[in-house]
Tab-separated table of C-alpha atoms in Angstrom:
chain	number	residue	atom	x	y	z
A	304	MET	CA	81.821	-136.993	159.445
A	305	THR	CA	84.568	-135.124	157.400
A	306	ILE	CA	87.686	-132.870	157.768
A	307	SER	CA	87.210	-129.630	156.147
A	308	VAL	CA	90.232	-128.079	154.467
A	309	LYS	CA	90.944	-124.510	153.535
A	310	ILE	CA	93.583	-123.377	151.305
A	311	PHE	CA	94.530	-119.640	151.379
A	312	ALA	CA	96.563	-116.954	149.377
A	313	SER	CA	98.965	-118.147	146.436
A	314	LEU	CA	98.268	-121.787	147.516
A	315	ARG	CA	94.929	-121.579	145.984
A	316	GLU	CA	96.435	-120.685	142.442
A	317	ASP	CA	99.198	-123.269	142.802
A	318	LEU	CA	96.831	-126.162	143.707
A	319	GLY	CA	93.802	-124.876	141.755
A	320	ILE	CA	91.531	-125.323	144.618
A	321	ASP	CA	90.330	-123.330	147.648
A	322	GLY	CA	89.320	-126.047	149.924
A	323	ALA	CA	87.760	-129.557	150.175
A	324	SER	CA	86.102	-132.001	152.539
A	325	ILE	CA	87.825	-135.300	153.079
A	326	ARG	CA	87.078	-138.355	155.014
A	327	PRO	CA	89.411	-139.123	157.777
A	328	SER	CA	91.390	-142.204	158.360
A	329	ASP	CA	92.860	-143.665	161.447
A	330	ASN	CA	95.966	-141.881	162.774
A	331	MET	CA	95.670	-139.248	160.093
A	332	THR	CA	98.089	-136.226	160.347
A	333	THR	CA	98.170	-132.894	158.592
A	334	LEU	CA	100.782	-134.148	156.131
A	335	ASP	CA	98.481	-136.874	155.294
A	336	VAL	CA	95.700	-134.439	154.618
A	337	TRP	CA	98.031	-132.467	152.348
A	338	LYS	CA	98.851	-135.749	150.463
A	339	ARG	CA	95.158	-136.299	149.745
A	340	LEU	CA	94.977	-132.880	148.096
A	341	THR	CA	97.915	-133.135	145.940
A	342	ASP	CA	100.836	-134.965	144.841
A	343	LYS	CA	103.015	-131.940	145.129
A	344	LYS	CA	105.524	-131.707	147.857
A	345	PRO	CA	104.604	-129.247	150.714
A	346	PRO	CA	106.626	-125.956	150.335
A	347	ASP	CA	109.181	-125.534	152.929
A	348	ASN	CA	107.755	-122.318	154.317
A	349	LEU	CA	104.145	-123.829	154.411
A	350	LEU	CA	101.966	-123.028	157.489
A	351	CYS	CA	99.472	-125.348	158.787
A	352	ALA	CA	96.516	-124.882	161.401
A	353	VAL	CA	94.105	-127.255	162.803
A	354	ASN	CA	91.145	-125.655	164.438
A	355	HIS	CA	92.796	-122.128	164.155
A	356	GLN	CA	95.987	-123.055	166.002
A	357	TYR	CA	99.439	-123.424	164.276
A	358	VAL	CA	100.662	-127.094	164.191
A	359	GLY	CA	103.284	-129.222	162.504
A	360	PHE	CA	102.939	-131.728	159.715
A	361	ASP	CA	102.798	-134.553	162.314
A	362	SER	CA	99.959	-133.242	164.153
A	363	ALA	CA	96.789	-135.452	164.489
A	364	VAL	CA	93.697	-134.726	162.675
A	365	ARG	CA	90.189	-136.083	163.724
A	366	ASP	CA	86.696	-136.065	162.553
A	367	GLY	CA	85.288	-132.498	162.492
A	368	ASP	CA	88.468	-130.665	162.482
A	369	GLU	CA	89.207	-127.712	160.246
A	370	VAL	CA	92.667	-127.914	158.567
A	371	ALA	CA	93.978	-124.779	156.856
A	372	PHE	CA	97.192	-124.416	154.688
A	373	PHE	CA	98.692	-120.989	153.771
A	374	PRO	CA	101.983	-119.549	152.893
A	375	PRO	CA	103.665	-117.181	155.497
A	376	VAL	CA	102.328	-113.817	155.866
A	377	ASN	CA	104.656	-110.928	155.235
A	378	GLY	CA	104.151	-107.621	156.790
A	379	GLY	CA	106.003	-104.403	156.417
């Protein structure tokens, strides 16, 4: 199986991709997913979600999960 990765908003332009499918490895975290996508350091304010739930960069990721990265949403 694979992990589905989605990239939103300005991160799409910064990374030049809007998503990917990656093969998981043992003990994979959301930070590991980010590192598979790019060699850039994650922005300090980057938000991450696994299966539509906000998580930290040390959260486990498993086969079939959906991981999303996006900048914080500002409202007014």
